[in-house]
Coordinates of N, CA and C in Angstrom, one line a residue:
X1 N -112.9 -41.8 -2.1 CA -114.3 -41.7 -2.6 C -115.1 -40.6 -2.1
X2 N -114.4 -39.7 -1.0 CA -115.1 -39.0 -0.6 C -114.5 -37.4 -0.9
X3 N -115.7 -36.5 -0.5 CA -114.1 -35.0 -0.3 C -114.1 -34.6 1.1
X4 N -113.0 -34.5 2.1 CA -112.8 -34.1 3.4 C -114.0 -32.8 3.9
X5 N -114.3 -33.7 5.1 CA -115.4 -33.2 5.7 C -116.8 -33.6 5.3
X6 N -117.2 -34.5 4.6 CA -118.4 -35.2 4.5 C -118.6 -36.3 5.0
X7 N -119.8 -36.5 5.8 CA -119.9 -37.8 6.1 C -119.5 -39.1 5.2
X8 N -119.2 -40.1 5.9 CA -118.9 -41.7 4.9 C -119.5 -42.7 5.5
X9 N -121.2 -41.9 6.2 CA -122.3 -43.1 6.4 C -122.6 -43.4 4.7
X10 N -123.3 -44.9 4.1 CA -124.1 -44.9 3.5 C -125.5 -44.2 3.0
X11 N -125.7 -43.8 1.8 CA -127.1 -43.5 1.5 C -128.2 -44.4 2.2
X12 N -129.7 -43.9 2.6 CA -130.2 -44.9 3.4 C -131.1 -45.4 1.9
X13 N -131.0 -46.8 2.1 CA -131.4 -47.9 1.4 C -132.6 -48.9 1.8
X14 N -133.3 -49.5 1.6 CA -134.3 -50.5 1.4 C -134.7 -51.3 1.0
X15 N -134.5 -52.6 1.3 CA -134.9 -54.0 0.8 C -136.3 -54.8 1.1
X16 N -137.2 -55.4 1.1 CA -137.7 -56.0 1.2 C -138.0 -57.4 0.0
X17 N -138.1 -58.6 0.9 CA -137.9 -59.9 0.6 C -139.2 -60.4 1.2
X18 N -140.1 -61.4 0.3 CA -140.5 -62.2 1.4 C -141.5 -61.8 2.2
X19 N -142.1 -60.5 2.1 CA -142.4 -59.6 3.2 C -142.1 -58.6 5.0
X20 N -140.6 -59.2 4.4 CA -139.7 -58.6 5.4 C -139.1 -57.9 5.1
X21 N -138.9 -56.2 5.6 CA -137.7 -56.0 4.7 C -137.2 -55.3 6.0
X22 N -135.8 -54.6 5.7 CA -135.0 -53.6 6.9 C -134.4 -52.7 5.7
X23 N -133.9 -51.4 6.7 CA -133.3 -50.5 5.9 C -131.9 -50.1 6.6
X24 N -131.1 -49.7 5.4 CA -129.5 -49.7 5.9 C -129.4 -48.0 5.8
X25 N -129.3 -47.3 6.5 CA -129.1 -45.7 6.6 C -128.5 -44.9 7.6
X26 N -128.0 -44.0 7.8 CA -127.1 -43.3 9.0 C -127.7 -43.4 10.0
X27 N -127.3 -43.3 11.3 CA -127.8 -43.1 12.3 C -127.9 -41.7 12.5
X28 N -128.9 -41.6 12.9 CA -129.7 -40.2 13.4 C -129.0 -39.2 13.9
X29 N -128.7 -39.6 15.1 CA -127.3 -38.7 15.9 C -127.0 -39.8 17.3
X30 N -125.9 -39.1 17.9 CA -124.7 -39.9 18.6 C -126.1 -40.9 20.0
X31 N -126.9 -40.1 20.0 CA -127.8 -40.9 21.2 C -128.6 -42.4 20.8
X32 N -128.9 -42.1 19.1 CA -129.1 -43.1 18.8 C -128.2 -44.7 19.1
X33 N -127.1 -44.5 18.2 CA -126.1 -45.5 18.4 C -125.9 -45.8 20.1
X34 N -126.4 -45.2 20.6 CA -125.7 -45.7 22.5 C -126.4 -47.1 22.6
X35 N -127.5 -47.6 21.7 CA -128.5 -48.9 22.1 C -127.1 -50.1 21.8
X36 N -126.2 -49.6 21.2 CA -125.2 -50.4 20.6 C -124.4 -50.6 21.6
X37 N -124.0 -49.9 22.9 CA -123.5 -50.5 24.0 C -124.1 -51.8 24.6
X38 N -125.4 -52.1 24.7 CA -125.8 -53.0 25.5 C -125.3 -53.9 24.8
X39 N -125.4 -54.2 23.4 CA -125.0 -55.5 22.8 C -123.7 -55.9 22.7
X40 N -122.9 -54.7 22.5 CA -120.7 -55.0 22.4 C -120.9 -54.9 24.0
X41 N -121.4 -55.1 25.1 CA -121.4 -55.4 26.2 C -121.5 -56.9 26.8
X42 N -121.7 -57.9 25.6 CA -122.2 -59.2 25.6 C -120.9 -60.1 25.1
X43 N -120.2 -60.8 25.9 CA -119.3 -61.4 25.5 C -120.2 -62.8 24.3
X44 N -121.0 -62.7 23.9 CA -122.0 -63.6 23.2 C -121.6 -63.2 22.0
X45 N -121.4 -61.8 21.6 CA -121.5 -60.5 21.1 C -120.1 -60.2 20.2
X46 N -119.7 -60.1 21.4 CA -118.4 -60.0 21.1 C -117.2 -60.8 20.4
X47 N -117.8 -61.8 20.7 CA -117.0 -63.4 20.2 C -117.2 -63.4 18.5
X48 N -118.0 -63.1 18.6 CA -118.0 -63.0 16.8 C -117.3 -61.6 15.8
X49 N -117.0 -60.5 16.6 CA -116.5 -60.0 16.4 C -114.5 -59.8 16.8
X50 N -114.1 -60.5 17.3 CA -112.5 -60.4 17.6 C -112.6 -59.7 18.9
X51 N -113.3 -59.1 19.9 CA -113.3 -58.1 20.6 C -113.4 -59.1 22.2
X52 N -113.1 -58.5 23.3 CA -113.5 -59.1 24.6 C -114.1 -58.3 25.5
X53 N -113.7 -57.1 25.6 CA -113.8 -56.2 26.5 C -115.2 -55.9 26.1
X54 N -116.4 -55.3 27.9 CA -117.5 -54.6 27.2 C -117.1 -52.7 27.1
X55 N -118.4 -52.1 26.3 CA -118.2 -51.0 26.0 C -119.0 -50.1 27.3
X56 N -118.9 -48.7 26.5 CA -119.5 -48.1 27.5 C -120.2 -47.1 26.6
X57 N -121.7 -46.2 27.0 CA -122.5 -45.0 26.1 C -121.7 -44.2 25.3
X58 N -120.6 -44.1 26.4 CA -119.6 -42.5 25.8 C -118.5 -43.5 24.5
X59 N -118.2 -44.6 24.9 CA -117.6 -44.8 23.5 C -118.3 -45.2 22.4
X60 N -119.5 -45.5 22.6 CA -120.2 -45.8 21.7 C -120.6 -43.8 21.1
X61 N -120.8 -43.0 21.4 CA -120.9 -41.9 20.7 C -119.6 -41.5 20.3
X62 N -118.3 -41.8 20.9 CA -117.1 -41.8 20.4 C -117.4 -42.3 18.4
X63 N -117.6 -44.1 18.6 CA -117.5 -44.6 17.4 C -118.4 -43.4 16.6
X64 N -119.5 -42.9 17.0 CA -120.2 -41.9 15.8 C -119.6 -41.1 15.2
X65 N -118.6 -40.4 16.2 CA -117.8 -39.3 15.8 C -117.3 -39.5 14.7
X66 N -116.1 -40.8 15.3 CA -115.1 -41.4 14.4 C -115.1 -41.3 13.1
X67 N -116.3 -42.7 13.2 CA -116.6 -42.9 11.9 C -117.2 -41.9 11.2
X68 N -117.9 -41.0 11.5 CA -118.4 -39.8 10.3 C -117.0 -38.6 9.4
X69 N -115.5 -39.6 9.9 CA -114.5 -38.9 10.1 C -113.8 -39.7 9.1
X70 N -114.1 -41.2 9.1 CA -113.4 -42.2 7.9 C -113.4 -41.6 6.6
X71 N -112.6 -42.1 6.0 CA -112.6 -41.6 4.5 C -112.0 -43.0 3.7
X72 N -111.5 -44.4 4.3 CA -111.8 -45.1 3.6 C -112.8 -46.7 4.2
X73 N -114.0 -45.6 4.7 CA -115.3 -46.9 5.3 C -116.2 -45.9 4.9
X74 N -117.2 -46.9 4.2 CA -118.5 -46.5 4.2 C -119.8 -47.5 5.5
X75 N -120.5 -46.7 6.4 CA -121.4 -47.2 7.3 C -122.8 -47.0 7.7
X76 N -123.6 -48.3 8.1 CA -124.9 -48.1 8.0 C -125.3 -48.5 9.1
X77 N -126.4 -48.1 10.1 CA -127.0 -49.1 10.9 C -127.9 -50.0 10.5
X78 N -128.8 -50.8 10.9 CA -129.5 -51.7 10.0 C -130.3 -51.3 11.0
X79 N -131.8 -51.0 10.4 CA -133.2 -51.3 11.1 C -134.3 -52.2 10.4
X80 N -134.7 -53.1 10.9 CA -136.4 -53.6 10.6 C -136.9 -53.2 10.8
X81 N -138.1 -53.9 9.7 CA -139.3 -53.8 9.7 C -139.7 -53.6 11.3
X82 N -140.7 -52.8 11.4 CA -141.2 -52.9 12.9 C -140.8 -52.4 13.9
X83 N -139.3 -51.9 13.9 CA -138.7 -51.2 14.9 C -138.2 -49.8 14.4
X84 N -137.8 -49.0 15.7 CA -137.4 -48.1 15.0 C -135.8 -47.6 15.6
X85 N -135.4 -48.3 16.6 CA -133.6 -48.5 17.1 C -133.2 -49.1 15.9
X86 N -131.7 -49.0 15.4 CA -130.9 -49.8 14.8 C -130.9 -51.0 15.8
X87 N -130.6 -52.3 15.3 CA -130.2 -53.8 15.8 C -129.1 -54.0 15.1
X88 N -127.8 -53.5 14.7 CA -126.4 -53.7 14.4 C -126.0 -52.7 13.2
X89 N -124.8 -52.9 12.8 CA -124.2 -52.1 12.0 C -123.7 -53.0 10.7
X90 N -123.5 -52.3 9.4 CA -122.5 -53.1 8.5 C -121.7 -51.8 8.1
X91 N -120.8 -52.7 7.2 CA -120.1 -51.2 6.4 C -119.1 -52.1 5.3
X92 N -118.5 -51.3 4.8 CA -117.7 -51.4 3.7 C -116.1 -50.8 4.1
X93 N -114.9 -51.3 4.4 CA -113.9 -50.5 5.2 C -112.5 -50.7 4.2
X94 N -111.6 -50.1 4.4 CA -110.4 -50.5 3.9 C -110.8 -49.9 1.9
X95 N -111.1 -49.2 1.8 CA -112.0 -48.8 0.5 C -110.4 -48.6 -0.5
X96 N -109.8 -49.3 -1.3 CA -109.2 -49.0 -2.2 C -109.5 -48.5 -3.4
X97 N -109.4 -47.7 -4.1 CA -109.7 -47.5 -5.1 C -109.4 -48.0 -6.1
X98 N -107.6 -47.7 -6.4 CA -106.5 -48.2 -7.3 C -106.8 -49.7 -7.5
X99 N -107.2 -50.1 -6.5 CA -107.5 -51.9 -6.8 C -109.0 -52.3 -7.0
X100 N -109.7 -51.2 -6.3 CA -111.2 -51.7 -6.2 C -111.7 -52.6 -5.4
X101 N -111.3 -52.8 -4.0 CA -111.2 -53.6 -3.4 C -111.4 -53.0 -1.8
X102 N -112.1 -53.8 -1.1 CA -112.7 -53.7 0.1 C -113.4 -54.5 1.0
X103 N -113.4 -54.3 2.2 CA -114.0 -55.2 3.2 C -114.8 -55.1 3.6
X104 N -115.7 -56.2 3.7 CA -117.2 -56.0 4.3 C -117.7 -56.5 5.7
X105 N -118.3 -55.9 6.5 CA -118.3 -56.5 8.0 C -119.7 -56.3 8.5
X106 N -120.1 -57.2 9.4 CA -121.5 -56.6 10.0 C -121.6 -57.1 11.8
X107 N -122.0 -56.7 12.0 CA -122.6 -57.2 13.8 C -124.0 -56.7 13.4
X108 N -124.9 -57.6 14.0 CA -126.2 -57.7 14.6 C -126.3 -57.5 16.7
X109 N -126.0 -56.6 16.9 CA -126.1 -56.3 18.5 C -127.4 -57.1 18.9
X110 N -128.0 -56.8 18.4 CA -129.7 -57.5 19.4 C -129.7 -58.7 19.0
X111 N -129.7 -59.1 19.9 CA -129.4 -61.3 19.7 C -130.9 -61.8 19.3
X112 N -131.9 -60.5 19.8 CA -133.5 -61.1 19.1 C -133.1 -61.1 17.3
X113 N -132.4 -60.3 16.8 CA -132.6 -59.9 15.6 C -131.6 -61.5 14.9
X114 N -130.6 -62.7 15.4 CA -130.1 -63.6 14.9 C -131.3 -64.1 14.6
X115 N -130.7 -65.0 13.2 CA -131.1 -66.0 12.1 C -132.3 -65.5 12.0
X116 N -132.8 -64.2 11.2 CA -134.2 -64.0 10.8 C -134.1 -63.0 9.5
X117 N -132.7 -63.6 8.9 CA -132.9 -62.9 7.9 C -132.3 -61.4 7.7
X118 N -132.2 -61.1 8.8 CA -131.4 -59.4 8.7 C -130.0 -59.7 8.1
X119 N -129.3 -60.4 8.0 CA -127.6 -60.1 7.6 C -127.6 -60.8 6.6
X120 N -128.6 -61.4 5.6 CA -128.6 -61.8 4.6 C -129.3 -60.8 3.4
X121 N -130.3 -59.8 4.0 CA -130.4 -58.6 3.0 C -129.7 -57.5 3.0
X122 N -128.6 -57.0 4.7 CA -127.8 -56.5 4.7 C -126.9 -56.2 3.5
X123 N -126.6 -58.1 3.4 CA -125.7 -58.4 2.7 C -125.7 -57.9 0.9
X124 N -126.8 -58.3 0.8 CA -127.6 -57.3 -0.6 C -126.9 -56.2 -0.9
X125 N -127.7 -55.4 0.3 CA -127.7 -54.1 -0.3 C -126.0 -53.4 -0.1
X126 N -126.0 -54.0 1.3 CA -124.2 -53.5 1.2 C -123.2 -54.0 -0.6
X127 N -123.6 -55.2 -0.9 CA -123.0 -55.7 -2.0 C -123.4 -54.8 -3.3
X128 N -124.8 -54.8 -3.1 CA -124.9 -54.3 -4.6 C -124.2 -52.4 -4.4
X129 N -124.4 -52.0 -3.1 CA -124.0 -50.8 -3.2 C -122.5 -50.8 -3.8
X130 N -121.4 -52.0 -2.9 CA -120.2 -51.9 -3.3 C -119.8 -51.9 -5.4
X131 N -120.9 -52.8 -5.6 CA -120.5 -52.9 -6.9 C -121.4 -51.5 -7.8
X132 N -122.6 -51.1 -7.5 CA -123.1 -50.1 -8.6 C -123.0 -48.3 -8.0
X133 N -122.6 -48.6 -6.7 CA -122.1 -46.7 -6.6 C -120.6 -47.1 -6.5
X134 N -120.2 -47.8 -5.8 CA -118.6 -47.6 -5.9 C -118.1 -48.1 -6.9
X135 N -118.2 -49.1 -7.5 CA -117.6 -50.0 -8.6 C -116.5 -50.9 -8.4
X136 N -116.9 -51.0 -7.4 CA -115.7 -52.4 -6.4 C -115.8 -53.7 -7.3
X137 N -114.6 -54.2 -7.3 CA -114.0 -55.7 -8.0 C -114.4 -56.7 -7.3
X138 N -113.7 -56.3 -6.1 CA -113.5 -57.6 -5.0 C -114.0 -57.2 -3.7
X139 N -114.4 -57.7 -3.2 CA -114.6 -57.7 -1.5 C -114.7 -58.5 -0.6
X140 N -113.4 -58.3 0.4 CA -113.8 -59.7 1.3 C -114.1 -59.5 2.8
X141 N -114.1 -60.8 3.1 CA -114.8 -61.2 4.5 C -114.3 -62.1 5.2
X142 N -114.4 -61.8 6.7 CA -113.8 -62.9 7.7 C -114.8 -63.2 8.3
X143 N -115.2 -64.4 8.7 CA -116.0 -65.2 9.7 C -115.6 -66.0 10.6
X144 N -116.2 -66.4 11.7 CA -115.4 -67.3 12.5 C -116.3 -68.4 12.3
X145 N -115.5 -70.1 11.8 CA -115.3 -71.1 11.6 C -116.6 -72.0 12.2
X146 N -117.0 -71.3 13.3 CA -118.1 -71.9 14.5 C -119.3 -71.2 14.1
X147 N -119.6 -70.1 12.8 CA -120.7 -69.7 12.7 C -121.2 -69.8 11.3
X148 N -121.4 -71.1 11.5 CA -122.4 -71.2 9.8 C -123.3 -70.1 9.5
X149 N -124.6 -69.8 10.5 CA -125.2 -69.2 10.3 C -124.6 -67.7 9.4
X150 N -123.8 -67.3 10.0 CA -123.0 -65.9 9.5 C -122.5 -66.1 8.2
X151 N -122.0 -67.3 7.3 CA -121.2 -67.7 6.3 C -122.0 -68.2 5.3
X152 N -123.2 -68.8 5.1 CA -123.9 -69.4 4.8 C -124.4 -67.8 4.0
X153 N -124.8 -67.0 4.8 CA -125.3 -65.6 4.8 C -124.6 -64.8 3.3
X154 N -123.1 -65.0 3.5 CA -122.3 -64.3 2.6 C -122.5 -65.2 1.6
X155 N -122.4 -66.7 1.6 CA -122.1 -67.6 0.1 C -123.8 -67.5 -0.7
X156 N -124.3 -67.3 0.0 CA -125.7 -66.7 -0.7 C -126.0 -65.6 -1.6
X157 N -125.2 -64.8 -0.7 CA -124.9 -63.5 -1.7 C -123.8 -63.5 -3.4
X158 N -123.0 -64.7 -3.5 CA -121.7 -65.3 -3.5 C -120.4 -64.7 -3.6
X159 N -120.0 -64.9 -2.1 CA -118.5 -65.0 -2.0 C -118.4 -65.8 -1.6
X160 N -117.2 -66.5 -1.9 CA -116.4 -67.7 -2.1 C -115.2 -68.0 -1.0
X161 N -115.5 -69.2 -0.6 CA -114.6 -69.9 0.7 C -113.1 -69.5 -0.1
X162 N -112.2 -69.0 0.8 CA -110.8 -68.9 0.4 C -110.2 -69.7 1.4
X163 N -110.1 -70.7 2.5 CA -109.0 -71.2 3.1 C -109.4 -71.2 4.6
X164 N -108.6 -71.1 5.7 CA -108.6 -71.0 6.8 C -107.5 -70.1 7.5
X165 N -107.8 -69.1 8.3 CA -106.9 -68.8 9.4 C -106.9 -69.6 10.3
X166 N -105.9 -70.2 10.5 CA -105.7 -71.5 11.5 C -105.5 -70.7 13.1
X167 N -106.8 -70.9 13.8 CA -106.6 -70.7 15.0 C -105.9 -69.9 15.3
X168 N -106.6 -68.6 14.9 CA -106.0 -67.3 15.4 C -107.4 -66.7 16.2
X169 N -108.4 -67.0 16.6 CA -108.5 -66.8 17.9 C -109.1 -67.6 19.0
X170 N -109.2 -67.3 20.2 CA -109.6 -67.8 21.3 C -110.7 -67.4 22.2
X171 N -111.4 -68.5 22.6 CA -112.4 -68.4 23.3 C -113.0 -69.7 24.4
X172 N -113.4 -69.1 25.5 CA -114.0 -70.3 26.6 C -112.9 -71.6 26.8
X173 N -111.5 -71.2 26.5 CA -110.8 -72.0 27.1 C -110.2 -72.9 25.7
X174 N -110.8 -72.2 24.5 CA -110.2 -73.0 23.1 C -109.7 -72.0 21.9
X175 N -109.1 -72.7 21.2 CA -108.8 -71.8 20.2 C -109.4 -72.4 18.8
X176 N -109.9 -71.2 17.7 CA -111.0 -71.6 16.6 C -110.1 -70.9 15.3
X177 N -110.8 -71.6 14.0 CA -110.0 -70.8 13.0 C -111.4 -69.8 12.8
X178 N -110.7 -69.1 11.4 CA -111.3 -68.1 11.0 C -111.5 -68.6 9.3
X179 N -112.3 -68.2 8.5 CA -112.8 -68.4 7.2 C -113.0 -67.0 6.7
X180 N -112.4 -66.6 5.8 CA -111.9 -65.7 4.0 C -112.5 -65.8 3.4
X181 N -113.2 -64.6 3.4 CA -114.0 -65.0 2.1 C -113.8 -63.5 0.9
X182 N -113.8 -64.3 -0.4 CA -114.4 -63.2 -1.4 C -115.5 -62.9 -2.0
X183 N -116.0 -61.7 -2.6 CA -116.7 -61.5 -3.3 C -116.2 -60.6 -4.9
X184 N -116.6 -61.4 -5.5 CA -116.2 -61.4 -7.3 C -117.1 -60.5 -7.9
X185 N -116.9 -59.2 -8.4 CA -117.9 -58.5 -9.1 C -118.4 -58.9 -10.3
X186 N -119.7 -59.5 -10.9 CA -119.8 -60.5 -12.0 C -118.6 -59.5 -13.3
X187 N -119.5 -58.1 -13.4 CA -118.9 -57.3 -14.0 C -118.1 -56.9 -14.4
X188 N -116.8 -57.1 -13.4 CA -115.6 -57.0 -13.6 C -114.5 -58.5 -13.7
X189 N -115.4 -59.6 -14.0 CA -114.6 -60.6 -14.5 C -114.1 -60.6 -15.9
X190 N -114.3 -60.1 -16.6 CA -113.5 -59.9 -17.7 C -111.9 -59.3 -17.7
X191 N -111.8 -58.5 -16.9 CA -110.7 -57.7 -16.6 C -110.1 -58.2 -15.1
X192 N -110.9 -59.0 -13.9 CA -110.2 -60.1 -13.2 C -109.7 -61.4 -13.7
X193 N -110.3 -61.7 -14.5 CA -109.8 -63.1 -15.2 C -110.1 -63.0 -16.7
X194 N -109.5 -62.8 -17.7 CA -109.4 -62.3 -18.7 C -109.2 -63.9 -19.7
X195 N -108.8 -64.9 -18.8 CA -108.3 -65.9 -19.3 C -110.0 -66.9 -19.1
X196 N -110.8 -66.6 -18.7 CA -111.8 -66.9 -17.9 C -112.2 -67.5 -16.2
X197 N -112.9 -67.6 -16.0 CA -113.5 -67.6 -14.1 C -113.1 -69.2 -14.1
X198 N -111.9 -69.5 -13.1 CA -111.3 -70.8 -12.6 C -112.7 -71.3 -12.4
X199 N -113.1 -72.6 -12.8 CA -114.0 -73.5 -12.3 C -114.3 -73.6 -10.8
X200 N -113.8 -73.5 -10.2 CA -113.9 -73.7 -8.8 C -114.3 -72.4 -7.9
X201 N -114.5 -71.4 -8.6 CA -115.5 -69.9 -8.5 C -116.9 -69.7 -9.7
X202 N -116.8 -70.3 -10.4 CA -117.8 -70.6 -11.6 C -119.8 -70.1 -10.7
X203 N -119.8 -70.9 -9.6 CA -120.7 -71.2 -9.0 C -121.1 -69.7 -7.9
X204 N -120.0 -69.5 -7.5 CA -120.0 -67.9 -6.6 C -120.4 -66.8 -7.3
X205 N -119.9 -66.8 -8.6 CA -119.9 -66.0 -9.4 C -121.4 -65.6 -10.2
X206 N -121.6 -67.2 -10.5 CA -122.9 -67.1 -10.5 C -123.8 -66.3 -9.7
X207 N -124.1 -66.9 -8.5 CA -124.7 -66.3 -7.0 C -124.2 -64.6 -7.3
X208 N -123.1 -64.1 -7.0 CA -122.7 -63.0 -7.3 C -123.9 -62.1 -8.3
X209 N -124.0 -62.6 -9.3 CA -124.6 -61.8 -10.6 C -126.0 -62.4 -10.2
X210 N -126.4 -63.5 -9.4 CA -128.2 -63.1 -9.0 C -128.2 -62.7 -8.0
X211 N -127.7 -62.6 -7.0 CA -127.9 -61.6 -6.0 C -128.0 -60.1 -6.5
X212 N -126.7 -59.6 -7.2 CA -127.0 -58.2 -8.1 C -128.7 -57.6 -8.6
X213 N -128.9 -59.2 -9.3 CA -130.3 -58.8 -9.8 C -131.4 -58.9 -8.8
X214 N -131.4 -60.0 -8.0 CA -132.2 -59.5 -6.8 C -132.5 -57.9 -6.1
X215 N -131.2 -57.7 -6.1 CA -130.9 -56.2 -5.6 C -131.4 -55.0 -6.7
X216 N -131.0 -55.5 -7.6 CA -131.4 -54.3 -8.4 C -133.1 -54.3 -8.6
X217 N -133.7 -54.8 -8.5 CA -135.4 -55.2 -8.5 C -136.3 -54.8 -7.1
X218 N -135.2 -54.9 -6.3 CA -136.1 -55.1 -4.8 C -135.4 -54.0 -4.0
X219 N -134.2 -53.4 -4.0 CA -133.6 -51.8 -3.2 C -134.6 -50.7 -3.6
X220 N -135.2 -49.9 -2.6 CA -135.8 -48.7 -3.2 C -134.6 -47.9 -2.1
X221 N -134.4 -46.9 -3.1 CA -133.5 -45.4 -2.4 C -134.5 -44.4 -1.6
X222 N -134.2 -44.5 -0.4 CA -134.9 -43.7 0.3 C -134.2 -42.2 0.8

C-alpha cells in the first residue's frame, strides 16, 4: 500500500462525539513518543498487551524509527481533547492486500485516559479509515477475556466474537483466555458472502455499516 521510503504513519484524523473528541495523527518526532515509556513501563499496562518486561526512552525512539520503516502497518498516536502528548497508540498491521485483510490494535499508555471514551472513537476512525482509504474486507482483533471494557469498545464498532484462545496467557499467578474478533466490511458482503450474511453476524454487520456512517459524518481530515 505504500512505495519504499514513505512513511506508514496514518493521515491525521478527527473525531468528535458528544463533545469530546481526540485526533489519530503521526507523532511529531522520536522525543514525542518517549511519554510512551512511562506507560509500557507498567506491568498494569502491559498485561493487556502480551508483553512483561518494562521499556526504556531509547527503545521507545527505536519503535519510531521502526515503524516509519513498516510497509505492511499503518500508525497513529491518539491525542485528546485538551492535551497535547499522545495517551496511546492504534494501528492497522499485517496489511494484506490480495485478501484485504488486517489487524487492528490499540494501547492507551495513560491509565487517566481508561473508560472515557478514547478507544471507542479510536476505533472509528481506525475502522472507517480501514474500509474507505484502504478498502479492507476484514479486520481482526485480540482481546484478553478479563477486559470487557476493551471488547465492548470493538462490538460497538461491530466486530464479531469469534471463539476463544484457551489460556494462552499468564498472569499474577493464573492463566486467562484470549477473544477474536472480526470486523465485516458492510461493503464488501456481497463478495464475502455471496450466499448472504450467516444470521449469527446479521447484527455486527449491522453495527459495522452505522458505525461507517457515524464516521463518515463526524471525521474531519486534518
Amino acid at each position: 500500500p505504500n512505495k519504499k521510503g514513505k512513511s506508514m504513519y496514518g493521515n491525521p484524523l478527527y473525531i468528535k462525539l458528544d463533545g469530546f473528541g481526540i485526533t489519530l495523527r503521526p507523532p511529531k518526532s522520536k522525543e514525542e513518543v518517549r511519554s510512551f515509556a512511562v506507560g509500557f513501563s507498567s506491568l498494569e499496562v502491559l498485561w493487556w498487551v502480551g508483553a512483561t518486561f518494562a521499556t526504556t526512552l531509547e527503545r521507545e525512539e527505536d519503535w519510531y524509527v521502526n515503524t516509519s520503516d513498516k510497509h505492511d502497518t499503518v500508525t497513529w498516536v491518539i491525542v485528546p481533547d485538551g492535551v497535547d502528548v499522545p495517551v496511546g497508540v492504534t494501528s492497522l498491521s499485517r496489511l494484506d492486500l490480495p485478501h484485504r485483510s488486517c489487524v487492528s490494535g490499540i494501547v492507551i499508555t495513560d491509565r487517566r485516559w481508561w473508560r472515557r471514551g478514547v478507544a471507542y472513537r479510536a476505533h472509528l476512525i481506525r475502522t472507517w479509515y480501514a474500509s474507505q482509504i484502504l478498502n479492507m474486507a476484514t479486520i481482526q482483533s485480540f482481546v484478553r477475556d478479563t477486559n470487557p471494557g476493551s471488547y465492548k469498545a470493538l462490538e460497538k464498532v461491530g466486530y464479531v466474537f469469534c471463539g476463544l484462545q484457551l489460556r494462552n496467557c499468564f498472569r499474577d499467578g493464573k492463566y486467562y483466555d484470549t477473544r477474536p474478533y472480526s470486523w465485516l466490511n458492510p461493503n464488501h458482503i456481497p463478495v464475502l458472502y455471496p450466499d448472504g450474511v450467516p444470521t449469527k453476524y446479521k447484527v455486527s454487520v449491522r453495527k459495522a455499516k452505522e458505525a461507517l456512517e457515524i464516521a463518515n459524518i463526524n471525521i474531519k481530515k486534518i
